[in-house]
Coordinates of C-alpha atoms in Angstrom, one line a residue:
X83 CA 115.5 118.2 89.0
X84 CA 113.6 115.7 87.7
X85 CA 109.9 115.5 88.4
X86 CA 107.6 114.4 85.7
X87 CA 106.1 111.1 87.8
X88 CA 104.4 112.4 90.4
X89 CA 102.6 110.3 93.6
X90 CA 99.8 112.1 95.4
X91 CA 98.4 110.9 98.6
X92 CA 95.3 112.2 100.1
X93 CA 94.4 112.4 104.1
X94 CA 92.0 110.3 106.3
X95 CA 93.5 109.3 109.3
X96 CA 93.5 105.8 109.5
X97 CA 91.7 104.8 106.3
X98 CA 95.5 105.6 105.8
X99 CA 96.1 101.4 105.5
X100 CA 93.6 101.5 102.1
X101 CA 96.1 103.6 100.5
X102 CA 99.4 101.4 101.4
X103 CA 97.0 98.3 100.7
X104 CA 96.5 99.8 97.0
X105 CA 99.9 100.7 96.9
X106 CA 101.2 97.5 97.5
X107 CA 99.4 95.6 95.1
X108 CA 100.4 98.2 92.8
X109 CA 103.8 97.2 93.7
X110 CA 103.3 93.8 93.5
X111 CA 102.4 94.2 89.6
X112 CA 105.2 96.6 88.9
X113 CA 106.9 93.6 89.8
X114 CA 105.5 90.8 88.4
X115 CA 105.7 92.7 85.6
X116 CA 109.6 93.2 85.5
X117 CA 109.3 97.0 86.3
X118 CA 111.0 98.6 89.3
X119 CA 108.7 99.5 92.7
X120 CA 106.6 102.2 93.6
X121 CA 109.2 104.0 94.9
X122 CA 111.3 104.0 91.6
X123 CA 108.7 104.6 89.4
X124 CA 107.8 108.3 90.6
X125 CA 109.8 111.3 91.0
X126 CA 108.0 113.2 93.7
X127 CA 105.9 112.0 96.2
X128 CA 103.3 114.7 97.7
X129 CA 101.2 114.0 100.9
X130 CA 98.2 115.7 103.0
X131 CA 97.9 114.4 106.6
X132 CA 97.7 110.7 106.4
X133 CA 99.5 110.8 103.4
X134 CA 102.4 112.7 104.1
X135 CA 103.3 110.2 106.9
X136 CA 103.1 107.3 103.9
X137 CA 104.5 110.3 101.8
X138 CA 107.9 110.1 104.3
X139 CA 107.7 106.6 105.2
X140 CA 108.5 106.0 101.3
X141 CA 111.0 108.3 101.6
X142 CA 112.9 106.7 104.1
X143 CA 112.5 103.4 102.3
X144 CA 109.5 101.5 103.6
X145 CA 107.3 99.5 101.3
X146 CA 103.6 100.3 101.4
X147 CA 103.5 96.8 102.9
X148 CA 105.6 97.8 105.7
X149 CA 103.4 100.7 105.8
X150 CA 100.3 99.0 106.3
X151 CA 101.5 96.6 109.0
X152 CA 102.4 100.1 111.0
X153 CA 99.0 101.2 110.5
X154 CA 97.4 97.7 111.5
X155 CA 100.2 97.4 114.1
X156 CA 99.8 101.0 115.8
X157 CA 96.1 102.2 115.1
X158 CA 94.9 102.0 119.1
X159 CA 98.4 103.9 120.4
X160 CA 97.2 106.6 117.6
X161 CA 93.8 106.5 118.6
X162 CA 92.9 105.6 121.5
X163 CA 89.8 103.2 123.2
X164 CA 86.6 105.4 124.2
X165 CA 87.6 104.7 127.9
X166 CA 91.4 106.4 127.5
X167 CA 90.1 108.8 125.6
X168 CA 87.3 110.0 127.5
X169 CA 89.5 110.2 130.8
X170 CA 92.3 112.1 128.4
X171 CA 89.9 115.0 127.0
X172 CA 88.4 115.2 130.3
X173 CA 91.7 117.3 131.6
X174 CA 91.8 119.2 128.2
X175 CA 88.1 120.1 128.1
X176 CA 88.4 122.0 131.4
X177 CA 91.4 123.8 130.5
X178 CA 90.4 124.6 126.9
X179 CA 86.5 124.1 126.6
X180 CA 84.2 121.7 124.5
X181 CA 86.1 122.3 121.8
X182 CA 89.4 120.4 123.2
X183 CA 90.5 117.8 120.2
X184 CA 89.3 114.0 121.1
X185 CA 93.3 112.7 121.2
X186 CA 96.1 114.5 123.4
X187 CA 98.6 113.4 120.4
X188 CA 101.1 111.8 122.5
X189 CA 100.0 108.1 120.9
X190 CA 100.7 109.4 117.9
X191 CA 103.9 111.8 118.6
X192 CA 105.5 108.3 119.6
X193 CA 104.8 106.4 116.6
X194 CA 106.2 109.2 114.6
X195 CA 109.2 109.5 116.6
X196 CA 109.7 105.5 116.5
X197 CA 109.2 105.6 113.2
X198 CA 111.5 108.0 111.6
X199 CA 113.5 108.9 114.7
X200 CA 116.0 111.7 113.9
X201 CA 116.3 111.2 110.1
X202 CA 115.9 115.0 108.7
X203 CA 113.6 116.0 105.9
X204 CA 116.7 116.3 103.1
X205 CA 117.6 112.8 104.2
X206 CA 115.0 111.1 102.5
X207 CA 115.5 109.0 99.5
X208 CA 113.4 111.5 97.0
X209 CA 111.8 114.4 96.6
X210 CA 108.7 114.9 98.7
X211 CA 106.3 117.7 99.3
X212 CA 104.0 117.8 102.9
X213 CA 101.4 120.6 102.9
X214 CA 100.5 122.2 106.4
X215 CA 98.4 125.0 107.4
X216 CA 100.2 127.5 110.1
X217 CA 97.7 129.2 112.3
X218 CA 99.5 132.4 113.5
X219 CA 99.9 133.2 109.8
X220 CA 96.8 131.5 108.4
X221 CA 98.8 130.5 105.5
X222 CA 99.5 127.5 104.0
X223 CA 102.8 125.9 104.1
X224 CA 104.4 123.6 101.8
X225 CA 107.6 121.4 103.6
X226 CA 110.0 120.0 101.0
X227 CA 112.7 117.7 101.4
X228 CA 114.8 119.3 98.6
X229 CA 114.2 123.3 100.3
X230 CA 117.6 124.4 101.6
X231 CA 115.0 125.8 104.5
X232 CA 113.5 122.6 105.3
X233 CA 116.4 120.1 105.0
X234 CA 117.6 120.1 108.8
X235 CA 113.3 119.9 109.8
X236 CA 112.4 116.4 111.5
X237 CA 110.6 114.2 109.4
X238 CA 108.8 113.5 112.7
X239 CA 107.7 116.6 113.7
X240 CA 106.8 117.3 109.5
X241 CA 104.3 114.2 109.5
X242 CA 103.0 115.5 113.0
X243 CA 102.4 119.2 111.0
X244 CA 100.5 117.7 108.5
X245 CA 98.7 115.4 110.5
X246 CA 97.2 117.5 113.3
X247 CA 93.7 117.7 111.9
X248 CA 91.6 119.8 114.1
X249 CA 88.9 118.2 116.5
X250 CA 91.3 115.4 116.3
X251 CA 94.5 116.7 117.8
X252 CA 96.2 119.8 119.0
X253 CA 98.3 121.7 116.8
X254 CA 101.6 121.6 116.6
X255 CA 104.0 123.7 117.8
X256 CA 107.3 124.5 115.5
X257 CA 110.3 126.8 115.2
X258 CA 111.4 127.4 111.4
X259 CA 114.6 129.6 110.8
X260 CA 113.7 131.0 114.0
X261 CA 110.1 132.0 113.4
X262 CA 107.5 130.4 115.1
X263 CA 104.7 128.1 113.7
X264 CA 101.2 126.5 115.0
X265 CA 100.7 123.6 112.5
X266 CA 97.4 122.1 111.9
X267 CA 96.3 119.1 109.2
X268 CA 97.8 120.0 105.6
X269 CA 94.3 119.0 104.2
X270 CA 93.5 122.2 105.7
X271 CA 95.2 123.4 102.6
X272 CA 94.9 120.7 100.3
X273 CA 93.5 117.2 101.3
X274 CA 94.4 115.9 97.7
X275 CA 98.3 117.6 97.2
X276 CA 97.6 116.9 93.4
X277 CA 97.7 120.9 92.3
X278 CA 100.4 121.5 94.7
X279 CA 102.8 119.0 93.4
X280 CA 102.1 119.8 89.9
X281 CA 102.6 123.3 90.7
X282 CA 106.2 122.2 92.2
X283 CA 106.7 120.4 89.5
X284 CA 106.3 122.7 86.7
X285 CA 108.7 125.7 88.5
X286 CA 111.3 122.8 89.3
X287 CA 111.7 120.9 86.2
X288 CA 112.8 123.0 83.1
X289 CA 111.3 120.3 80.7
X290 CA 107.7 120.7 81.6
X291 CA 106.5 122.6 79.3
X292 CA 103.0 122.3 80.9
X293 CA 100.8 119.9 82.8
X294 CA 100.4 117.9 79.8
X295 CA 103.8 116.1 80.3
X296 CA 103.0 114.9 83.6
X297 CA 102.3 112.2 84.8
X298 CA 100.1 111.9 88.3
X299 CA 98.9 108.8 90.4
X300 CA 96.5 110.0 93.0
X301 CA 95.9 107.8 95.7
X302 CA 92.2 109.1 97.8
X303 CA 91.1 107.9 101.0
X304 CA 87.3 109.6 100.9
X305 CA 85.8 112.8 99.1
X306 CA 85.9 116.4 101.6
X307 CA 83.8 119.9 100.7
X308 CA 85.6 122.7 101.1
X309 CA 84.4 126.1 101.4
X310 CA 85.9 129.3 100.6
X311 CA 86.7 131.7 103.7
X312 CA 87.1 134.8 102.5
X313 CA 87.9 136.6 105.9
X314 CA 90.4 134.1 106.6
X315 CA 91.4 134.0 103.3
X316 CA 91.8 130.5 102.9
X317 CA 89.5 127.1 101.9
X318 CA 88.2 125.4 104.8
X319 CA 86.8 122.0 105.7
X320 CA 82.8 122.0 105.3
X321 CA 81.9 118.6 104.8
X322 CA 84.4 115.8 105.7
X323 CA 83.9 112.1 103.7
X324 CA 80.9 112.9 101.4
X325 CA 79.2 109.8 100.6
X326 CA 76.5 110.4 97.5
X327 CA 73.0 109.4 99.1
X328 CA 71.4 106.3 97.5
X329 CA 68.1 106.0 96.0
X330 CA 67.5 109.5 94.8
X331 CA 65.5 109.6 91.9
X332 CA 66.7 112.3 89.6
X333 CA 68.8 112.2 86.2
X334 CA 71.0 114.9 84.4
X335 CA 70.6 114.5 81.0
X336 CA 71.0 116.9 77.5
X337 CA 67.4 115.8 76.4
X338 CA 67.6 117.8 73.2
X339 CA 69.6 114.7 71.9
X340 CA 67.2 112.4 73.0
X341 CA 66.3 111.4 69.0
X342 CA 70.3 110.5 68.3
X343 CA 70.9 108.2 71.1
X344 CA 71.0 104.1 71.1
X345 CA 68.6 102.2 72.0
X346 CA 69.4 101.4 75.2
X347 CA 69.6 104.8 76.1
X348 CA 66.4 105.7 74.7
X349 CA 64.6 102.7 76.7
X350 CA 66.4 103.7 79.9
X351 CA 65.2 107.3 79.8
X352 CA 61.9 106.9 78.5
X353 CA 61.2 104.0 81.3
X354 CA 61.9 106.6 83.7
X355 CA 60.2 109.4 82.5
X356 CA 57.1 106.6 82.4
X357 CA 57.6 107.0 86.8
X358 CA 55.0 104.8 88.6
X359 CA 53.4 103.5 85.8
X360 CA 56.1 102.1 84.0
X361 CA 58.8 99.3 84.6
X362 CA 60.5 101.0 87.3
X363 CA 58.0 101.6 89.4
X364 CA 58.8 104.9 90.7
X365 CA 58.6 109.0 89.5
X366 CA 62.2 110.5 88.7
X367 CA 63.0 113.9 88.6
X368 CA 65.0 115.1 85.7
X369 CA 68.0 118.0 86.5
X370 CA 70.3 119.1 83.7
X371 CA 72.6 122.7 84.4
X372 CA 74.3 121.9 81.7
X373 CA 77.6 122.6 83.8
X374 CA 79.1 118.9 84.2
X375 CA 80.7 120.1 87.8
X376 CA 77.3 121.7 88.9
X377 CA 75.7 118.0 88.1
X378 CA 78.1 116.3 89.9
X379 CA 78.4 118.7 92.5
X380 CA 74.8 118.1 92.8
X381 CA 75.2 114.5 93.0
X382 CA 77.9 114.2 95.5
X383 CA 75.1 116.1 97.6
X384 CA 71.8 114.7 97.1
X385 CA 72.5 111.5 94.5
X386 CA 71.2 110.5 91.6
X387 CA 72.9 109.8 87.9
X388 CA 74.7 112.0 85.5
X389 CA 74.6 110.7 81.8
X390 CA 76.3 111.7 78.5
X391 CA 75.9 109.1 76.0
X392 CA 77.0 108.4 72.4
X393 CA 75.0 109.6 70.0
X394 CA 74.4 109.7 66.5
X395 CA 75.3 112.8 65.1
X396 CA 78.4 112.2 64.6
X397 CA 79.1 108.3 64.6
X398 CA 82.5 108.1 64.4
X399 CA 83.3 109.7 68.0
X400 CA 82.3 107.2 71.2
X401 CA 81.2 110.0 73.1
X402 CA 81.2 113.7 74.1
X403 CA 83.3 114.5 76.9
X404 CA 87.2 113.6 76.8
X405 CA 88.4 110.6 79.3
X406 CA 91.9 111.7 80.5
X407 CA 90.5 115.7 82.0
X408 CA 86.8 115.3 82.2
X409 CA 85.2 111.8 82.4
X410 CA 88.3 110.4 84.9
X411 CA 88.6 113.5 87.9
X412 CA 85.1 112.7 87.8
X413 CA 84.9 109.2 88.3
X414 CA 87.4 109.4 90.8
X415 CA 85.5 111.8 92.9
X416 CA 81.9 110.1 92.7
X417 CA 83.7 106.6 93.2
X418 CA 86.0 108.0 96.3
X419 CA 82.4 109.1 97.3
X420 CA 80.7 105.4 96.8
X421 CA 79.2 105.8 93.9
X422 CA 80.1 104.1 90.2
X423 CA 81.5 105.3 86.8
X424 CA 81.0 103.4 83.4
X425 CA 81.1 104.3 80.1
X426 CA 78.1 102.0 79.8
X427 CA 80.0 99.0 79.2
X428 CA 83.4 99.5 81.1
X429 CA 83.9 101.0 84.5
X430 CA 85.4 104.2 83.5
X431 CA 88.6 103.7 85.3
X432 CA 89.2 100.8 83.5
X433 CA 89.4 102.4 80.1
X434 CA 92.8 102.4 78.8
X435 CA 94.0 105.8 77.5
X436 CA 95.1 106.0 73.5
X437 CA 95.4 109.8 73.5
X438 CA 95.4 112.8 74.9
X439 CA 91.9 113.7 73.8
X440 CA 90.4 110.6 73.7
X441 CA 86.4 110.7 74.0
X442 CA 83.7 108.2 75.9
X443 CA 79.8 108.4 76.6
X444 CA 79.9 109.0 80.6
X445 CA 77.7 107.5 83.1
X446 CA 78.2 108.7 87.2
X447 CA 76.2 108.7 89.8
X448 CA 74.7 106.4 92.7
X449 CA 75.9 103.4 92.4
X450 CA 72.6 101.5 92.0
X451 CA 71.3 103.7 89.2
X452 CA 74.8 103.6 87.6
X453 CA 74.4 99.5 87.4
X454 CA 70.9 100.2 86.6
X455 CA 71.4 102.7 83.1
X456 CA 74.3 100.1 82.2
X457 CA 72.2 97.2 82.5
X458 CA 70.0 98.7 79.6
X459 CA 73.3 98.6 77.8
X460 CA 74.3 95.0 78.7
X461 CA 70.7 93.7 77.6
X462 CA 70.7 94.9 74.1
X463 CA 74.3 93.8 73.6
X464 CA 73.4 90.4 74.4
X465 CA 70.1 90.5 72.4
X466 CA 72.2 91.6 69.9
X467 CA 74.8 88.9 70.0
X468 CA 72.0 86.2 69.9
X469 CA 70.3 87.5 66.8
X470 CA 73.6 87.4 64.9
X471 CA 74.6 83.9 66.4

């Protein structure tokens, strides 16, 4: 089996219709360009929540367009106004306590049902991979279409699985080869299905040798903290749609290379190591672990910027850190969490791979001191220009 192209699709309830928005334009310049859809351009499609309801509505044959007019179309049967709500969790609250989800699920059982109606999960038109999180067990559960076990399963009741995430709706109640199951929200598990695809992936096609020779679209709805239960044994939601806090005033860089950087770089840090006194106006703290996750761990939390720069001991290379494993998960995560990602002249994202190891100075952070440290950049590039004019 085939499975080299992989589609990943995170959760987020009904920030759902930015992924099939993104999806379709994608699908729009696969086909502008001559090159077949979304759909025939992966060979797996893995989903968390959200996702795993675009996940199967793919794999019945839906475009992400038809996907986001079903999201646009069907968001207040899902969800509810206050008013219906309110009078809904009113009945569950005194039967199960304050802790009664906020939707009784039944909106969203029929859109499911209307949606894929009886079609099974080996009846879709590709390979597709739904995590869940079974509450009897406490283990994770990973439905796929091409599982002997899990062909005859509703796509329906699948999507509803994956979907139930708690405080939101009740779980959901299943029967599996006779065993029963409590499903809650896959993202439980794994709110970006990346890993678990690529995992599947590797044991199901015999020429992938390693993760190297894959390739992965992941398509994020929002950043989510999650925490490490031992008891439970399991990772569990601590901090749902992290946003990085603007205006903090700290930096993480390696200042021992301070004398080999470009003179941009060298203005930018020495103005803010000036604080009030200087151009910016203000005092910055400086924080550098020398762990690049610790940094932007740190980041994600409280804000500020993370910088590794070219420098001049070794001219030749256009940065430290490598784009394709280091500089992009990165950028992904700060911008999913409304920050920015350059290189100090490109948005990272926008940096077209050459190879494998491919190197770039890395800027991330809060947006606004992002714009800031490359603005440094953009000056003397201009000055430059008009000197040699």
């Amino acid at each position: 089996m085939e499975m080299r192209r992989i589609l990943s699709l995170d959760g987020g309830g009904i920030r759902g219709l930015v992924s099939c928005l993104w999806l379709a334009g994608v699908e729009d310049a696969l086909l502008k360009a001559g090159k077949p859809g979304v759909l025939k351009s992966f060979d797996l499609l893995a989903g968390s929540s959200t996702g795993a309801v675009i996940a199967c509505g793919m794999g019945i044959g839906l475009s992400p367009t038809q996907l986001a007019e079903l999201y646009r179309a069907q968001r207040h049967t899902i969800f509810p106004g206050i008013a219906e709500r309110l009078w809904s969790r009113a009945g569950r609250v005194l039967a199960h306590g304050p802790s009664a989800p906020k939707y009784d699920g039944t909106g969203l059982d029929r859109v499911l049902r209307q949606v894929f109606g009886d079609t099974r999960l080996g009846q879709l038109k590709m390979p597709v991979l739904v995590t869940g999180y079974d509450t009897l067990s406490r283990k994770p559960v990973m439905f796929k279409s091409f599982l002997p076990r899990h062909e005859d399963l509703l796509v329906w009741e699948v999507c509803r699985a994956s979907a139930a995430a708690p405080t939101y709706f009740p779980a959901h109640g299943m029967v599996i080869q006779g065993q029963p199951y409590s499903m809650i929200d896959g993202g439980v598990v794994a709110n970006n299905p990346t890993a678990c695809a690529i995992a599947e992936a590797m044991r199901k096609d015999a020429r992938v040798g390693d993760s190297h020779e894959l390739v992965v679209l992941s398509v994020g709805t929002g950043v989510h903290e999650f925490g490490l239960d031992r008891e439970m044994g399991s990772w569990v939601m601590t901090h749902e749609r992290m946003r990085i806090p603007p205006g903090n005033r700290e930096f993480a860089i390696n200042m021992s290379n301070q004398r080999h950087w470009a003179p941009p770089m060298q203005r930018y840090i020495a103005e803010c190591i000036a604080g009030k006194a200087g151009p910016r106006g203000c005092d910055f703290n400086m924080r550098w672990t020398g762990s690049m996750v610790g940094d932007i761990y740190r980041i994600l939390k409280r804000g500020g910027i993370f910088l590794y720069p070219w420098d001049g001991r070794d001219p030749k290379k256009p940065g430290k850190l490598r784009l394709m494993y280091e500089a992009n998960p990165m950028s992904l995560l700060i911008e999913q969490a409304g920050g920015a990602a350059s290189t100090g002249r490109q948005r990272m994202l926008e940096v077209q791979p050459r190879h494998l190891h491919q190197r770039v100075p890395v800027f991330l952070g809060s947006r606004q001191e992002v714009e800031a440290a490359v603005e440094y950049h953009r000056r003397a590039d201009q000055a430059e220009a008009e000197s040699t004019a």
